[in-house]
PDB file of C-alpha atoms in Angstrom:
ATOM      1  CA  GLN A   1      -4.317  -9.913 -16.604  1.00  0.00           C
ATOM      2  CA  VAL A   2      -5.617  -8.182 -13.500  1.00  0.00           C
ATOM      3  CA  GLN A   3      -3.424  -5.447 -12.107  1.00  0.00           C
ATOM      4  CA  LEU A   4      -3.227  -4.121  -8.565  1.00  0.00           C
ATOM      5  CA  VAL A   5      -1.637  -0.711  -8.086  1.00  0.00           C
ATOM      6  CA  GLU A   6      -0.813   0.589  -4.620  1.00  0.00           C
ATOM      7  CA  SER A   7      -0.195   4.214  -3.724  1.00  0.00           C
ATOM      8  CA  GLY A   8      -0.011   6.483  -0.710  1.00  0.00           C
ATOM      9  CA  GLY A   9       3.170   5.310   0.955  1.00  0.00           C
ATOM     10  CA  GLY A  10       5.773   7.719   2.245  1.00  0.00           C
ATOM     11  CA  SER A  11       7.681   8.887   5.286  1.00  0.00           C
ATOM     12  CA  VAL A  12       6.045  10.072   8.494  1.00  0.00           C
ATOM     13  CA  GLN A  13       6.992  10.641  12.093  1.00  0.00           C
ATOM     14  CA  ALA A  14       5.819   8.351  14.857  1.00  0.00           C
ATOM     15  CA  GLY A  15       2.265   9.160  15.866  1.00  0.00           C
ATOM     16  CA  GLY A  16       1.387  10.336  12.387  1.00  0.00           C
ATOM     17  CA  SER A  17      -1.020   8.965   9.806  1.00  0.00           C
ATOM     18  CA  LEU A  18      -0.963   7.721   6.233  1.00  0.00           C
ATOM     19  CA  ASN A  19      -3.636   6.485   3.860  1.00  0.00           C
ATOM     20  CA  LEU A  20      -2.843   3.762   1.348  1.00  0.00           C
ATOM     21  CA  SER A  21      -4.826   2.821  -1.748  1.00  0.00           C
ATOM     22  CA  CYS A  22      -4.882  -0.298  -3.893  1.00  0.00           C
ATOM     23  CA  THR A  23      -6.769  -0.033  -7.159  1.00  0.00           C
ATOM     24  CA  ALA A  24      -7.641  -3.143  -9.130  1.00  0.00           C
ATOM     25  CA  SER A  25      -8.381  -3.281 -12.840  1.00  0.00           C
ATOM     26  CA  ARG A  26     -11.586  -5.233 -12.078  1.00  0.00           C
ATOM     27  CA  TYR A  27     -13.822  -6.203  -9.162  1.00  0.00           C
ATOM     28  CA  LEU A  28     -12.232  -8.722  -6.823  1.00  0.00           C
ATOM     29  CA  TYR A  29     -14.109 -10.260  -3.902  1.00  0.00           C
ATOM     30  CA  SER A  30     -11.285 -10.726  -1.422  1.00  0.00           C
ATOM     31  CA  MET A  31      -8.747  -7.938  -0.917  1.00  0.00           C
ATOM     32  CA  THR A  32      -6.030  -7.905   1.705  1.00  0.00           C
ATOM     33  CA  TRP A  33      -3.150  -5.730   2.822  1.00  0.00           C
ATOM     34  CA  PHE A  34       0.136  -7.466   3.620  1.00  0.00           C
ATOM     35  CA  ARG A  35       3.343  -5.921   4.818  1.00  0.00           C
ATOM     36  CA  GLN A  36       6.903  -7.104   4.619  1.00  0.00           C
ATOM     37  CA  HIS A  37       9.652  -5.965   6.925  1.00  0.00           C
ATOM     38  CA  PRO A  38      13.200  -6.117   5.535  1.00  0.00           C
ATOM     39  CA  GLY A  39      14.500  -9.669   5.624  1.00  0.00           C
ATOM     40  CA  LYS A  40      11.196 -11.108   6.825  1.00  0.00           C
ATOM     41  CA  GLU A  41       8.205 -12.906   5.379  1.00  0.00           C
ATOM     42  CA  ARG A  42       5.093 -11.098   4.237  1.00  0.00           C
ATOM     43  CA  ALA A  43       2.360 -10.909   6.865  1.00  0.00           C
ATOM     44  CA  GLY A  44      -1.313 -10.221   6.385  1.00  0.00           C
ATOM     45  CA  ILE A  45      -2.518  -7.247   8.418  1.00  0.00           C
ATOM     46  CA  ALA A  46      -5.964  -6.217   7.182  1.00  0.00           C
ATOM     47  CA  THR A  47      -8.553  -7.775   4.908  1.00  0.00           C
ATOM     48  CA  LEU A  48     -12.005  -6.877   3.662  1.00  0.00           C
ATOM     49  CA  ASN A  49     -14.243  -9.041   1.520  1.00  0.00           C
ATOM     50  CA  GLY A  50     -17.044  -8.166  -0.823  1.00  0.00           C
ATOM     51  CA  ILE A  51     -19.748  -8.411   1.844  1.00  0.00           C
ATOM     52  CA  GLY A  52     -17.918  -6.126   4.221  1.00  0.00           C
ATOM     53  CA  VAL A  53     -16.320  -8.597   6.619  1.00  0.00           C
ATOM     54  CA  ALA A  54     -13.031  -7.168   7.908  1.00  0.00           C
ATOM     55  CA  GLU A  55     -10.240  -8.753   9.917  1.00  0.00           C
ATOM     56  CA  TYR A  56      -7.082  -7.268  11.393  1.00  0.00           C
ATOM     57  CA  SER A  57      -3.863  -8.623  12.794  1.00  0.00           C
ATOM     58  CA  ASP A  58      -3.217  -7.906  16.459  1.00  0.00           C
ATOM     59  CA  SER A  59      -0.300  -5.681  15.478  1.00  0.00           C
ATOM     60  CA  VAL A  60      -2.556  -3.107  13.792  1.00  0.00           C
ATOM     61  CA  LYS A  61      -5.972  -3.623  15.397  1.00  0.00           C
ATOM     62  CA  GLY A  62      -7.338  -0.372  16.769  1.00  0.00           C
ATOM     63  CA  ARG A  63      -4.910   1.760  14.748  1.00  0.00           C
ATOM     64  CA  PHE A  64      -5.571   0.759  11.123  1.00  0.00           C
ATOM     65  CA  THR A  65      -8.910   0.726   9.290  1.00  0.00           C
ATOM     66  CA  VAL A  66      -9.554  -1.056   6.000  1.00  0.00           C
ATOM     67  CA  THR A  67     -12.307   0.084   3.653  1.00  0.00           C
ATOM     68  CA  ARG A  68     -13.155  -0.400   0.025  1.00  0.00           C
ATOM     69  CA  ASP A  69     -14.990   1.329  -2.782  1.00  0.00           C
ATOM     70  CA  SER A  70     -16.531  -1.264  -5.068  1.00  0.00           C
ATOM     71  CA  ALA A  71     -17.405   1.362  -7.657  1.00  0.00           C
ATOM     72  CA  THR A  72     -13.702   2.042  -8.269  1.00  0.00           C
ATOM     73  CA  ASN A  73     -12.360  -1.394  -7.251  1.00  0.00           C
ATOM     74  CA  THR A  74     -10.186   0.286  -4.637  1.00  0.00           C
ATOM     75  CA  LEU A  75      -9.084  -0.969  -1.237  1.00  0.00           C
ATOM     76  CA  TYR A  76      -7.956   1.597   1.297  1.00  0.00           C
ATOM     77  CA  LEU A  77      -5.902   1.380   4.482  1.00  0.00           C
ATOM     78  CA  GLU A  78      -6.131   4.254   6.933  1.00  0.00           C
ATOM     79  CA  MET A  79      -3.145   4.048   9.264  1.00  0.00           C
ATOM     80  CA  ASN A  80      -3.138   6.097  12.459  1.00  0.00           C
ATOM     81  CA  ASN A  81      -0.765   6.373  15.418  1.00  0.00           C
ATOM     82  CA  LEU A  82       2.038   4.954  13.309  1.00  0.00           C
ATOM     83  CA  LYS A  83       5.026   3.420  15.059  1.00  0.00           C
ATOM     84  CA  PRO A  84       8.596   2.825  13.833  1.00  0.00           C
ATOM     85  CA  GLU A  85       7.820  -0.896  13.744  1.00  0.00           C
ATOM     86  CA  ASP A  86       5.187  -0.192  11.083  1.00  0.00           C
ATOM     87  CA  THR A  87       8.025   0.597   8.680  1.00  0.00           C
ATOM     88  CA  ALA A  88       7.649  -1.927   5.854  1.00  0.00           C
ATOM     89  CA  MET A  89       6.656  -2.481   2.267  1.00  0.00           C
ATOM     90  CA  TYR A  90       2.860  -2.598   2.105  1.00  0.00           C
ATOM     91  CA  ILE A  91       1.505  -4.943  -0.541  1.00  0.00           C
ATOM     92  CA  CYS A  92      -2.027  -5.509  -1.769  1.00  0.00           C
ATOM     93  CA  ALA A  93      -3.302  -8.981  -2.644  1.00  0.00           C
ATOM     94  CA  ALA A  94      -6.642 -10.022  -4.064  1.00  0.00           C
ATOM     95  CA  SER A  95      -8.655 -12.954  -5.325  1.00  0.00           C
ATOM     96  CA  LEU A  96     -11.746 -13.460  -7.416  1.00  0.00           C
ATOM     97  CA  GLY A  97     -13.559 -15.393  -4.692  1.00  0.00           C
ATOM     98  CA  THR A  98     -13.445 -16.260  -1.036  1.00  0.00           C
ATOM     99  CA  VAL A  99     -10.064 -16.785   0.601  1.00  0.00           C
ATOM    100  CA  LEU A 100      -9.913 -19.005   3.688  1.00  0.00           C
ATOM    101  CA  ASP A 101      -7.904 -17.535   6.564  1.00  0.00           C
ATOM    102  CA  PRO A 102      -7.163 -14.409   4.498  1.00  0.00           C
ATOM    103  CA  LEU A 103      -4.513 -13.031   6.865  1.00  0.00           C
ATOM    104  CA  LEU A 104      -2.694 -16.332   7.212  1.00  0.00           C
ATOM    105  CA  THR A 105      -2.435 -17.484   3.596  1.00  0.00           C
ATOM    106  CA  GLU A 106      -0.589 -16.184   0.568  1.00  0.00           C
ATOM    107  CA  ASP A 107      -2.901 -18.122  -1.762  1.00  0.00           C
ATOM    108  CA  TYR A 108      -4.115 -15.095  -3.704  1.00  0.00           C
ATOM    109  CA  HIS A 109      -4.614 -14.782  -7.440  1.00  0.00           C
ATOM    110  CA  PHE A 110      -3.095 -11.333  -7.776  1.00  0.00           C
ATOM    111  CA  TRP A 111      -0.435  -9.238  -6.046  1.00  0.00           C
ATOM    112  CA  GLY A 112       0.619  -5.617  -6.323  1.00  0.00           C
ATOM    113  CA  GLN A 113       4.168  -4.283  -6.372  1.00  0.00           C
ATOM    114  CA  GLY A 114       3.885  -2.569  -3.013  1.00  0.00           C
ATOM    115  CA  THR A 115       4.321   0.893  -1.549  1.00  0.00           C
ATOM    116  CA  GLN A 116       6.943   1.753   1.055  1.00  0.00           C
ATOM    117  CA  VAL A 117       5.996   3.180   4.451  1.00  0.00           C
ATOM    118  CA  THR A 118       8.723   4.583   6.684  1.00  0.00           C
ATOM    119  CA  VAL A 119       8.010   5.756  10.224  1.00  0.00           C
ATOM    120  CA  SER A 120      10.711   7.642  12.066  1.00  0.00           C
ATOM    121  CA  SER A 121      10.954   8.011  15.823  1.00  0.00           C
TER     122      SER A 121
END
């Protein structure tokens, strides 16, 4: 069974930065960051596939950057200029192959447990 392990969450003041990591136990072509606000559905925010195509939701575009290291099967999320509304559980999802509409679907093979990000004003 493939495992996804997120790390890097924590508490930060508004305007600050955090870097999240998601390490998979094997190579996975499609890797995506979701976040879930309390009482709300998960939402895809940043995705990066195996050929380097990235997409971002409007809510994080220009502030967050997604990268990956294929040698370590790790997906990263650099988060800058954090806002209180970025407070959420950040969850990594991944699939063996291509995912259509990767920010809009939850049709992924594997999910992590998540890492909490809290931004105070």
